[in-house]
């Protein structure tokens, strides 16, 4: 079921999103060569809790952590592992969902560890731009296919990357995952029409090579959890924002950048 949110509810989600954004801003300084994926988890978990929030990925379908921390060819849903030590040149994706006063927000961000190669910097730039091209289509009266097409056309047709099909954006609030699915691919003018008060995530995962991914089991006898890696070993990048469809256009609720995002706030 798709629920339309009031301006009051959207404001609650924006406050949740502001706390989430503060975590990501903190991670910019934390993430450097030599730290473990578990250090990212611990920082995030403590920051959210000490500011009155709840890390809402914890407990979701048996998941045990506040974050998903995926490195290089890992695409998504990777558990933060103490054994994963970040090296100069790595690309790390940190995805988290939080709840604050009953309001959810969800945002994944990609980080260069030290300095990444020009090839990976381009993958990051294209993926971030793809997210914003999708957001630009999130206006009343457009259809979900307009969002998906904008992302797919730019990443695949114009840049030759692979746009992951299996993992998609979603409605959000009151729970983490609500209807509708927000596919990062599709056809213009097709699909559900966007209405004022919808709250959704857009979260393209863009691969250097093929869009195909494969599931892997975490190597932990106490934790049965599946995550995804690229099928061809190429690296993958992701950015995700939570946003609201409003009369004034798409409103980003997880912005970390009041100047760059000014027209979406
Ligand atoms: N935050 C993720 C999303 O974008 C959900 C991760 S599910 C988890 O939808 F269980 F791995 F946390
Ligand atoms: Co997410
Ligand atoms: Co999401």
XYZ file of N, CA and C and ligand atoms in Angstrom:
809
model
N 0.844 -1.198 0.000
C 0.000 0.000 0.000
C 0.886 1.257 0.000
N 0.479 2.222 -0.767
C 1.235 3.482 -0.795
C 0.505 4.487 0.091
N 1.222 5.049 1.055
C 0.590 6.056 1.907
C 1.174 7.425 1.567
N 0.299 8.411 1.546
C 0.756 9.779 1.269
C 0.984 10.474 2.607
N 2.082 11.194 2.709
C 2.445 11.806 3.983
C 2.087 13.283 4.016
N 1.709 13.735 5.224
C 1.406 15.148 5.445
C 2.725 15.917 5.562
N 2.661 17.243 5.404
C 3.874 18.050 5.615
C 4.492 17.825 6.996
N 3.658 17.584 8.006
C 4.172 17.292 9.350
C 4.992 16.010 9.394
N 4.468 14.982 8.716
C 5.210 13.709 8.681
C 6.510 13.870 7.883
N 6.426 14.619 6.809
C 7.639 14.839 5.999
C 8.679 15.588 6.828
N 8.222 16.515 7.639
C 9.152 17.241 8.515
C 9.795 16.288 9.541
N 9.025 15.343 10.053
C 9.589 14.336 10.960
C 10.655 13.503 10.263
N 10.393 13.128 9.021
C 11.375 12.346 8.256
C 12.614 13.183 7.938
N 12.396 14.480 7.731
C 13.546 15.348 7.446
C 14.479 15.425 8.658
N 13.893 15.469 9.848
C 14.740 15.508 11.059
C 15.505 14.193 11.203
N 14.822 13.097 10.923
C 15.502 11.794 10.932
C 16.626 11.796 9.895
N 16.318 12.311 8.715
C 17.309 12.376 7.635
C 18.486 13.278 7.990
N 18.228 14.324 8.774
C 19.316 15.229 9.176
C 20.277 14.502 10.120
N 19.733 13.669 10.995
C 20.611 12.885 11.880
C 21.422 11.880 11.055
N 20.745 11.230 10.101
C 21.452 10.284 9.238
C 22.576 10.996 8.468
N 22.263 12.174 7.942
C 23.268 12.927 7.177
C 24.463 13.285 8.058
N 24.190 13.598 9.333
C 25.285 13.945 10.251
C 26.218 12.749 10.443
N 25.658 11.545 10.446
C 26.515 10.357 10.544
C 27.427 10.288 9.319
N 26.837 10.453 8.138
C 27.665 10.371 6.928
C 28.755 11.459 6.925
N 28.396 12.643 7.380
C 29.396 13.717 7.413
C 30.542 13.327 8.363
N 30.184 12.698 9.481
C 31.209 12.213 10.415
C 32.091 11.127 9.790
N 31.487 10.303 8.954
C 32.248 9.203 8.338
C 33.315 9.719 7.367
N 33.097 10.918 6.815
C 34.115 11.466 5.892
C 35.483 11.524 6.558
N 35.493 11.888 7.851
C 36.773 11.999 8.561
C 37.263 10.653 9.068
N 36.305 9.768 9.391
C 36.689 8.475 9.967
C 37.308 7.544 8.928
N 36.755 7.595 7.697
C 37.152 6.594 6.695
C 38.506 6.950 6.110
N 39.492 6.138 6.447
C 40.835 6.292 5.877
C 41.534 4.942 5.864
N 42.629 4.842 5.110
C 43.327 3.571 5.052
C 43.665 3.080 6.459
N 43.453 1.788 6.694
C 43.816 1.190 7.980
C 42.645 0.950 8.912
N 41.504 1.624 8.686
C 40.385 1.352 9.603
C 39.613 0.114 9.115
N 38.910 -0.508 10.052
C 38.136 -1.706 9.688
C 36.693 -1.318 9.388
N 36.015 -2.194 8.667
C 34.584 -1.990 8.406
C 33.823 -1.927 9.728
N 34.287 -2.664 10.721
C 33.613 -2.654 12.022
C 33.743 -1.294 12.714
N 34.821 -0.551 12.443
C 34.956 0.799 13.026
C 33.864 1.717 12.463
N 33.493 1.520 11.209
C 32.401 2.299 10.601
C 31.081 1.961 11.289
N 30.868 0.667 11.520
C 29.658 0.207 12.207
C 29.581 0.818 13.616
N 30.681 0.740 14.345
C 30.643 1.202 15.734
C 30.410 2.705 15.824
N 31.077 3.461 14.967
C 30.870 4.918 14.952
C 29.403 5.234 14.663
N 28.860 4.566 13.644
C 27.481 4.846 13.215
C 26.486 4.493 14.313
N 26.626 3.304 14.840
C 25.708 2.836 15.878
C 25.727 3.789 17.080
N 26.922 4.158 17.540
C 27.027 5.024 18.721
C 26.475 6.409 18.433
N 26.743 6.924 17.247
C 26.289 8.285 16.909
C 24.763 8.341 16.889
N 24.163 7.354 16.243
C 22.694 7.347 16.132
C 22.072 7.248 17.521
N 22.566 6.310 18.317
C 21.965 6.078 19.637
C 22.190 7.278 20.557
N 23.385 7.861 20.520
C 23.642 8.983 21.435
C 22.864 10.230 21.037
N 22.303 10.244 19.826
C 21.457 11.375 19.428
C 19.971 11.011 19.430
N 19.636 9.937 20.123
C 18.218 9.618 20.329
C 17.564 8.835 19.203
N 18.352 8.377 18.247
C 17.783 7.612 17.141
C 17.907 6.109 17.364
N 17.334 5.363 16.442
C 17.418 3.890 16.467
C 17.992 3.436 15.122
N 19.058 2.629 15.159
C 19.571 2.085 13.890
C 18.596 1.011 13.402
N 17.761 1.341 12.416
C 16.630 0.451 12.128
C 16.949 -0.689 11.167
N 18.194 -0.788 10.693
C 18.548 -2.005 9.952
C 18.727 -3.169 10.934
N 19.103 -2.823 12.182
C 19.309 -3.861 13.196
C 17.977 -4.528 13.492
N 17.947 -5.832 13.348
C 16.703 -6.549 13.603
C 15.859 -6.748 12.353
N 16.217 -6.075 11.260
C 15.450 -6.227 10.027
C 15.766 -7.573 9.379
N 14.769 -8.430 9.320
C 14.939 -9.785 8.764
C 16.170 -10.499 9.338
N 16.415 -10.271 10.636
C 17.512 -10.966 11.308
C 18.871 -10.294 11.138
N 18.909 -9.127 10.511
C 20.190 -8.425 10.335
C 20.677 -7.915 11.695
N 22.005 -7.964 11.902
C 22.512 -7.685 13.250
C 23.175 -6.317 13.400
N 23.237 -5.536 12.348
C 24.082 -4.332 12.379
C 23.321 -3.063 12.011
N 23.934 -1.925 12.359
C 23.374 -0.613 12.019
C 23.683 -0.231 10.575
N 24.719 -0.836 10.023
C 25.169 -0.455 8.681
C 25.330 -1.684 7.785
N 25.313 -1.416 6.482
C 25.865 -2.359 5.514
C 27.123 -1.676 4.983
N 28.231 -2.410 4.963
C 29.507 -1.834 4.522
C 30.059 -2.712 3.395
N 29.973 -2.220 2.183
C 30.352 -3.003 1.001
C 31.586 -2.369 0.362
N 32.585 -3.196 0.073
C 33.865 -2.686 -0.428
C 34.107 -3.181 -1.860
N 34.517 -2.292 -2.740
C 34.971 -2.618 -4.110
C 33.920 -3.412 -4.892
N 34.169 -4.717 -5.126
C 33.208 -5.498 -5.934
C 31.992 -5.948 -5.129
N 31.974 -5.684 -3.838
C 30.769 -5.986 -3.054
C 29.730 -4.921 -3.394
N 28.507 -5.381 -3.673
C 27.485 -4.452 -4.169
C 26.627 -3.925 -3.025
N 26.107 -4.809 -2.196
C 25.150 -4.361 -1.182
C 24.905 -5.450 -0.149
N 24.308 -5.021 0.960
C 23.883 -5.886 2.065
C 25.059 -6.599 2.739
N 26.270 -6.081 2.532
C 27.439 -6.704 3.158
C 27.483 -6.324 4.632
N 27.744 -7.297 5.482
C 27.855 -7.031 6.911
C 29.197 -6.340 7.188
N 29.221 -5.446 8.187
C 30.498 -4.810 8.551
C 31.370 -5.808 9.293
N 32.488 -6.171 8.713
C 33.341 -7.199 9.315
C 34.642 -6.606 9.861
N 35.030 -7.095 11.046
C 36.294 -6.667 11.663
C 37.479 -7.038 10.762
N 37.319 -8.125 10.006
C 38.415 -8.623 9.162
C 38.636 -7.777 7.911
N 37.681 -6.895 7.600
C 37.835 -6.064 6.398
C 38.541 -4.776 6.794
N 39.792 -4.641 6.373
C 40.578 -3.441 6.673
C 40.694 -2.634 5.380
N 40.282 -1.382 5.443
C 40.269 -0.561 4.226
C 41.685 -0.148 3.836
N 41.929 -0.184 2.517
C 43.255 0.170 1.982
C 43.132 1.405 1.096
N 44.234 2.094 0.940
C 44.249 3.228 0.028
C 43.758 2.774 -1.354
N 42.843 3.545 -1.939
C 42.343 3.217 -3.271
C 41.056 2.414 -3.268
N 40.626 1.936 -2.092
C 39.362 1.190 -2.015
C 38.167 2.131 -2.165
N 37.051 1.535 -2.556
C 35.768 2.249 -2.654
C 34.817 1.576 -1.677
N 34.342 2.334 -0.682
C 33.468 1.727 0.330
C 32.102 2.405 0.320
N 31.062 1.557 0.334
C 29.691 2.036 0.358
C 29.119 1.772 1.745
N 28.582 2.809 2.380
C 28.002 2.656 3.715
C 26.515 3.002 3.630
N 25.680 2.007 3.886
C 24.225 2.168 3.802
C 23.629 2.029 5.192
N 22.750 2.948 5.560
C 22.097 2.850 6.880
C 20.678 3.376 6.793
N 19.847 2.822 7.651
C 18.475 3.297 7.802
C 18.305 3.634 9.268
N 17.728 4.785 9.560
C 17.542 5.123 10.969
C 16.094 5.511 11.238
N 15.736 5.425 12.498
C 14.415 5.843 12.930
C 14.621 6.874 14.036
N 13.912 7.980 13.928
C 13.992 9.029 14.963
C 12.564 9.478 15.263
N 12.135 9.321 16.500
C 10.759 9.659 16.890
C 9.730 9.002 15.978
N 10.039 7.795 15.542
C 9.087 7.059 14.689
C 9.208 7.360 13.206
N 10.152 8.194 12.842
C 10.308 8.550 11.423
C 11.576 7.928 10.842
N 11.397 7.311 9.683
C 12.497 6.590 9.036
C 13.213 7.472 8.015
N 14.493 7.176 7.842
C 15.242 7.728 6.709
C 16.293 6.703 6.324
N 16.719 6.751 5.079
C 17.576 5.695 4.511
C 18.512 6.357 3.513
N 19.806 6.179 3.702
C 20.754 6.769 2.748
C 22.054 5.980 2.726
N 22.503 5.680 1.524
C 23.805 5.051 1.307
C 24.725 6.079 0.660
N 25.994 6.063 1.084
C 26.958 6.979 0.468
C 28.225 6.215 0.127
N 28.893 6.629 -0.920
C 30.157 5.990 -1.320
C 31.328 6.872 -0.911
N 32.377 6.232 -0.448
C 33.568 6.955 0.018
C 34.811 6.408 -0.655
N 35.667 7.313 -1.098
C 36.996 6.930 -1.563
C 37.868 6.760 -0.328
N 38.586 5.660 -0.241
C 39.524 5.464 0.875
C 40.871 6.013 0.409
N 41.350 7.071 1.083
C 42.560 7.737 0.583
C 42.255 8.260 -0.815
N 43.073 7.850 -1.763
C 42.864 8.329 -3.129
C 42.512 7.170 -4.056
N 41.387 7.271 -4.760
C 41.009 6.214 -5.712
C 41.558 6.549 -7.093
N 41.623 5.537 -7.961
C 42.108 5.743 -9.333
C 41.115 6.613 -10.100
N 41.580 7.286 -11.166
C 40.665 8.093 -11.990
C 39.468 7.278 -12.493
N 39.700 6.016 -12.795
C 38.638 5.127 -13.272
C 37.514 4.991 -12.226
N 37.906 4.847 -10.962
C 36.920 4.703 -9.888
C 36.297 6.059 -9.553
N 37.091 7.112 -9.640
C 36.518 8.446 -9.414
C 35.409 8.716 -10.429
N 35.626 8.287 -11.662
C 34.589 8.496 -12.693
C 33.332 7.672 -12.369
N 33.526 6.434 -11.925
C 32.369 5.606 -11.538
C 31.583 6.293 -10.418
N 32.294 6.909 -9.480
C 31.625 7.607 -8.370
C 30.878 8.840 -8.879
N 31.533 9.609 -9.740
C 30.896 10.838 -10.259
C 29.632 10.499 -11.053
N 29.740 9.460 -11.903
C 28.587 9.096 -12.745
C 27.437 8.560 -11.876
N 27.782 7.764 -10.869
C 26.728 7.195 -10.014
C 26.013 8.298 -9.234
N 26.791 9.250 -8.708
C 26.147 10.337 -7.960
C 25.274 11.180 -8.888
N 25.786 11.465 -10.070
C 24.977 12.260 -11.009
C 23.708 11.498 -11.402
N 23.818 10.172 -11.548
C 22.643 9.357 -11.900
C 21.560 9.485 -10.824
N 21.985 9.471 -9.557
C 21.005 9.656 -8.476
C 20.278 10.989 -8.657
N 21.028 12.043 -8.921
C 20.391 13.364 -9.033
C 19.545 13.485 -10.308
N 19.945 12.810 -11.382
C 19.089 12.807 -12.585
C 17.769 12.099 -12.274
N 17.842 11.042 -11.472
C 16.614 10.365 -11.036
C 15.770 11.284 -10.168
N 16.414 11.954 -9.220
C 15.682 12.862 -8.322
C 14.979 13.958 -9.135
N 15.637 14.465 -10.179
C 15.033 15.522 -11.008
C 13.704 15.082 -11.625
N 13.540 13.781 -11.813
C 12.292 13.268 -12.412
C 11.209 13.012 -11.366
N 11.547 13.176 -10.097
C 10.599 12.827 -9.026
C 9.665 14.001 -8.747
N 8.877 14.315 -9.756
C 7.952 15.449 -9.636
C 6.520 14.949 -9.850
N 5.572 15.655 -9.245
C 4.160 15.276 -9.341
C 3.776 15.145 -10.811
N 3.101 14.042 -11.140
C 2.617 13.850 -12.509
C 3.532 12.996 -13.361
N 4.845 12.990 -13.054
C 5.740 12.054 -13.746
C 5.426 10.637 -13.303
N 6.021 9.665 -13.986
C 5.812 8.264 -13.611
C 7.131 7.657 -13.131
N 7.012 6.542 -12.403
C 8.219 5.890 -11.885
C 9.212 5.557 -12.998
N 8.683 5.197 -14.170
C 9.566 4.870 -15.296
C 10.440 6.044 -15.721
N 9.971 7.259 -15.472
C 10.792 8.433 -15.822
C 12.050 8.482 -14.958
N 11.896 8.127 -13.686
C 13.059 8.091 -12.782
C 14.026 7.002 -13.253
N 13.483 5.809 -13.475
C 14.326 4.674 -13.861
C 15.035 4.910 -15.184
N 14.305 5.441 -16.127
C 14.905 5.668 -17.446
C 16.065 6.669 -17.355
N 15.865 7.743 -16.596
C 16.913 8.773 -16.493
C 18.210 8.152 -15.969
N 18.088 7.279 -14.988
C 19.267 6.640 -14.394
C 19.903 5.654 -15.371
N 19.079 4.818 -15.967
C 19.601 3.775 -16.853
C 20.229 4.369 -18.106
N 19.560 5.362 -18.681
C 20.060 5.951 -19.917
C 21.438 6.572 -19.693
N 21.563 7.323 -18.610
C 22.828 7.999 -18.324
C 23.945 7.004 -17.991
N 23.649 6.009 -17.156
C 24.720 5.114 -16.705
C 25.083 4.071 -17.760
N 24.081 3.509 -18.411
C 24.368 2.428 -19.374
C 24.598 2.966 -20.780
N 23.631 3.713 -21.316
C 23.755 4.152 -22.712
C 24.881 5.176 -22.869
N 24.958 6.118 -21.926
C 25.952 7.186 -22.102
C 27.313 6.840 -21.522
N 27.358 5.976 -20.503
C 28.652 5.715 -19.857
C 29.111 4.265 -19.897
N 28.285 3.364 -20.416
C 28.713 1.980 -20.604
C 28.833 1.165 -19.327
N 28.239 1.633 -18.243
C 28.272 0.880 -16.991
C 27.096 -0.092 -16.920
N 27.104 -0.919 -15.861
C 26.001 -1.850 -15.602
C 25.150 -1.323 -14.456
N 23.851 -1.263 -14.683
C 22.894 -0.697 -13.732
C 22.176 -1.884 -13.071
N 22.472 -2.140 -11.807
C 21.976 -3.356 -11.123
C 20.447 -3.410 -11.154
N 19.912 -4.571 -11.526
C 18.456 -4.741 -11.669
C 17.787 -5.295 -10.412
N 18.507 -6.172 -9.686
C 17.862 -6.964 -8.636
C 17.532 -6.172 -7.380
N 18.275 -5.116 -7.112
C 18.082 -4.363 -5.872
C 17.593 -2.974 -6.248
N 16.514 -2.554 -5.618
C 15.826 -1.351 -6.105
C 15.456 -0.431 -4.952
N 15.092 0.803 -5.285
C 14.593 1.735 -4.281
C 13.169 1.353 -3.882
N 12.610 2.159 -2.995
C 11.354 1.738 -2.348
C 10.652 2.918 -1.711
N 9.353 2.720 -1.448
C 8.667 3.647 -0.565
C 9.240 3.492 0.833
N 9.047 4.507 1.666
C 9.584 4.455 3.042
C 8.655 5.229 3.965
N 8.498 4.702 5.185
C 7.659 5.281 6.231
C 6.217 4.799 6.055
N 5.623 4.164 7.107
C 6.155 4.018 8.465
C 7.259 2.969 8.633
N 7.396 2.012 7.708
C 8.509 1.076 7.857
C 9.588 1.407 6.836
N 10.706 0.697 6.958
C 11.861 0.917 6.079
C 11.509 0.676 4.613
N 10.783 -0.397 4.361
C 10.449 -0.760 2.981
C 8.940 -0.772 2.792
N 8.452 0.145 1.989
C 7.025 0.244 1.683
C 6.879 0.211 0.168
N 5.661 0.061 -0.291
C 5.394 0.235 -1.720
C 5.576 1.704 -2.058
N 5.905 2.020 -3.285
C 6.166 1.125 -4.413
C 7.657 0.788 -4.515
N 7.996 -0.208 -5.354
C 9.389 -0.394 -5.750
C 9.784 0.767 -6.663
N 10.981 1.269 -6.457
C 11.464 2.382 -7.287
C 12.662 1.871 -8.086
N 12.375 1.384 -9.277
C 13.416 0.742 -10.080
C 14.365 1.789 -10.664
N 15.679 1.488 -10.673
C 16.625 2.426 -11.270
C 16.768 2.198 -12.778
N 15.779 1.619 -13.389
C 15.778 1.381 -14.836
C 14.315 1.368 -15.263
N 14.067 1.539 -16.535
C 12.676 1.519 -16.969
C 12.474 2.328 -18.225
N 11.189 2.541 -18.518
C 10.840 3.261 -19.740
C 10.119 4.547 -19.391
N 10.428 5.613 -20.135
C 9.757 6.884 -19.866
C 8.232 6.754 -19.983
N 7.523 7.515 -19.219
C 6.049 7.593 -19.256
C 5.365 6.288 -18.861
N 6.115 5.355 -18.275
C 5.514 4.085 -17.857
C 5.545 3.990 -16.332
N 4.581 3.215 -15.815
C 4.586 2.945 -14.380
C 3.710 3.908 -13.597
N 3.807 3.727 -12.294
C 2.949 4.470 -11.367
C 3.174 5.984 -11.480
N 2.060 6.727 -11.405
C 2.167 8.183 -11.445
C 2.517 8.719 -10.056
N 3.413 9.686 -10.001
C 3.881 10.221 -8.716
C 2.897 11.263 -8.188
N 2.650 11.168 -6.882
C 1.675 12.060 -6.237
C 2.318 12.822 -5.096
N 1.760 13.969 -4.811
C 2.215 14.759 -3.667
C 2.117 13.919 -2.380
N 3.175 13.947 -1.573
C 3.159 13.250 -0.284
C 3.768 11.860 -0.321
N 4.142 11.374 -1.525
C 4.858 10.088 -1.550
C 6.261 10.302 -1.003
N 6.735 9.331 -0.229
C 8.132 9.369 0.242
C 8.816 8.093 -0.229
N 9.914 8.269 -0.923
C 10.593 7.149 -1.588
C 12.106 7.270 -1.409
N 12.793 6.177 -1.724
C 14.239 6.268 -1.876
C 14.572 6.047 -3.351
N 15.653 6.653 -3.771
C 16.246 6.359 -5.071
C 17.664 5.928 -4.750
N 18.085 4.759 -5.258
C 19.355 4.195 -4.786
C 20.072 3.359 -5.837
N 20.461 3.995 -6.944
C 21.125 3.228 -7.996
C 22.429 2.589 -7.519
N 22.615 1.334 -7.932
C 23.898 0.639 -7.747
C 24.468 0.466 -9.145
N 25.629 1.049 -9.375
C 26.184 1.085 -10.727
C 27.517 0.339 -10.738
N 27.612 -0.619 -11.666
C 28.811 -1.462 -11.761
C 29.687 -1.022 -12.927
N 30.995 -1.187 -12.737
C 31.933 -0.897 -13.834
C 31.622 -1.739 -15.060
N 31.296 -3.006 -14.831
C 31.065 -3.945 -15.939
C 29.605 -4.347 -16.016
N 29.372 -5.645 -15.951
C 27.996 -6.144 -16.104
C 27.107 -5.708 -14.933
N 25.803 -5.581 -15.213
C 24.846 -5.267 -14.142
C 24.553 -6.500 -13.296
N 25.026 -7.663 -13.733
C 24.654 -8.880 -13.014
C 25.424 -9.017 -11.700
N 24.725 -9.518 -10.699
C 25.315 -9.694 -9.378
C 25.058 -11.130 -8.917
N 25.864 -11.584 -7.961
C 25.641 -12.915 -7.397
C 25.624 -12.834 -5.877
N 24.829 -13.703 -5.278
C 24.697 -13.719 -3.818
C 25.828 -14.545 -3.211
N 26.290 -14.111 -2.049
C 27.343 -14.831 -1.313
C 26.922 -14.931 0.146
N 27.284 -16.012 0.778
C 27.016 -16.178 2.216
C 28.134 -15.528 3.019
N 27.803 -14.847 4.123
C 28.894 -14.346 4.975
C 29.604 -15.536 5.611
N 30.929 -15.402 5.740
C 31.718 -16.503 6.302
C 31.680 -16.410 7.819
N 30.543 -16.708 8.404
C 30.389 -16.647 9.855
C 29.342 -17.680 10.252
N 29.771 -18.717 10.985
C 28.849 -19.803 11.330
C 27.663 -19.335 12.184
N 27.813 -18.179 12.874
C 26.734 -17.709 13.750
C 25.788 -16.752 13.042
N 26.034 -16.511 11.798
C 25.313 -15.435 11.129
C 25.001 -15.882 9.701
N 23.766 -16.322 9.459
C 23.454 -16.674 8.074
C 22.875 -15.434 7.398
N 23.659 -14.898 6.525
C 23.253 -13.659 5.856
C 23.854 -13.659 4.460
N 23.059 -13.215 3.495
C 23.518 -13.187 2.112
C 23.776 -11.765 1.668
N 24.893 -11.565 1.014
C 25.138 -10.250 0.432
C 25.481 -10.431 -1.040
N 25.703 -9.329 -1.723
C 25.873 -9.405 -3.169
C 27.207 -8.854 -3.620
N 27.779 -9.523 -4.607
C 28.996 -9.031 -5.265
C 28.713 -8.989 -6.768
N 29.538 -8.252 -7.495
C 29.332 -8.218 -8.947
C 29.677 -9.581 -9.533
N 29.012 -9.935 -10.631
C 29.237 -11.245 -11.243
C 30.613 -11.311 -11.904
N 31.130 -10.158 -12.347
C 32.393 -10.190 -13.107
C 33.573 -9.643 -12.314
N 33.373 -9.311 -11.055
C 34.479 -8.818 -10.230
C 34.760 -7.328 -10.388
N 34.031 -6.654 -11.297
C 34.174 -5.199 -11.423
C 33.668 -4.515 -10.149
N 34.066 -3.280 -9.967
C 33.657 -2.580 -8.749
C 32.273 -1.960 -8.926
N 31.652 -1.686 -7.784
C 30.280 -1.176 -7.775
C 30.195 0.048 -6.875
N 29.331 0.967 -7.244
C 29.177 2.218 -6.484
C 27.694 2.444 -6.221
N 27.366 3.102 -5.118
C 25.961 3.414 -4.837
C 25.833 4.716 -4.049
N 24.833 5.498 -4.433
C 24.370 6.620 -3.609
C 22.861 6.482 -3.471
N 22.368 6.786 -2.277
C 20.923 6.698 -2.013
C 20.478 7.897 -1.196
N 19.378 8.506 -1.621
C 18.720 9.518 -0.797
C 17.273 9.094 -0.543
N 16.743 9.575 0.583
C 15.304 9.522 0.848
C 14.726 10.864 0.429
N 13.596 10.856 -0.255
C 13.003 12.119 -0.683
C 11.490 12.093 -0.629
N 10.919 13.277 -0.638
C 9.465 13.434 -0.656
C 9.074 14.117 -1.954
N 7.932 13.694 -2.495
C 7.377 14.357 -3.678
C 6.484 15.491 -3.161
N 6.817 16.716 -3.479
C 6.038 17.845 -2.953
C 5.623 18.781 -4.083
N 4.717 19.680 -3.736
C 4.267 20.704 -4.697
C 5.422 21.521 -5.238
N 6.463 21.658 -4.411
C 7.627 22.449 -4.831
C 8.717 21.599 -5.461
N 8.379 20.365 -5.828
C 9.378 19.488 -6.458
C 9.923 18.479 -5.469
N 10.936 17.712 -5.905
C 11.501 16.700 -5.006
C 12.215 17.366 -3.843
N 11.947 16.861 -2.629
C 12.599 17.406 -1.444
C 13.488 16.305 -0.878
N 14.808 16.512 -0.912
C 15.742 15.517 -0.374
C 15.718 15.604 1.147
N 15.464 14.472 1.800
C 15.332 14.462 3.262
C 16.614 14.017 3.955
N 17.596 13.537 3.191
C 18.853 13.042 3.772
C 20.044 13.853 3.253
N 19.807 15.121 2.942
C 20.877 15.933 2.358
C 22.032 16.142 3.329
N 23.246 16.045 2.784
C 24.461 16.373 3.548
C 25.035 17.688 3.061
N 24.355 18.313 2.120
C 24.979 19.403 1.367
C 23.976 20.532 1.101
N 23.779 21.416 2.103
C 22.764 22.449 1.955
C 23.015 23.388 0.771
N 24.270 23.516 0.356
C 24.538 24.423 -0.766
C 24.294 23.698 -2.085
N 24.944 22.550 -2.268
C 24.764 21.792 -3.509
C 23.326 21.356 -3.731
N 22.625 21.016 -2.631
C 21.261 20.493 -2.737
C 20.207 21.594 -2.588
N 20.627 22.867 -2.577
C 19.703 23.948 -2.211
C 18.364 23.869 -2.951
N 18.402 23.528 -4.237
C 17.125 23.535 -4.963
C 16.228 22.340 -4.611
N 16.729 21.411 -3.807
C 15.917 20.237 -3.429
C 15.545 20.238 -1.941
N 15.705 21.370 -1.261
C 15.482 21.343 0.195
C 14.164 21.991 0.584
N 19.199 0.387 3.760
C 18.920 -0.691 2.841
C 18.032 -0.162 1.732
O 18.441 0.760 1.116
C 18.329 -1.870 3.527
C 19.370 -2.784 3.965
S 18.623 -4.182 4.526
C 19.671 -4.797 5.667
O 16.952 -0.569 1.444
F 19.018 -5.720 6.261
F 20.736 -5.231 5.065
F 19.978 -3.878 6.502
Co 19.686 2.058 2.243
Co 16.822 1.926 0.619
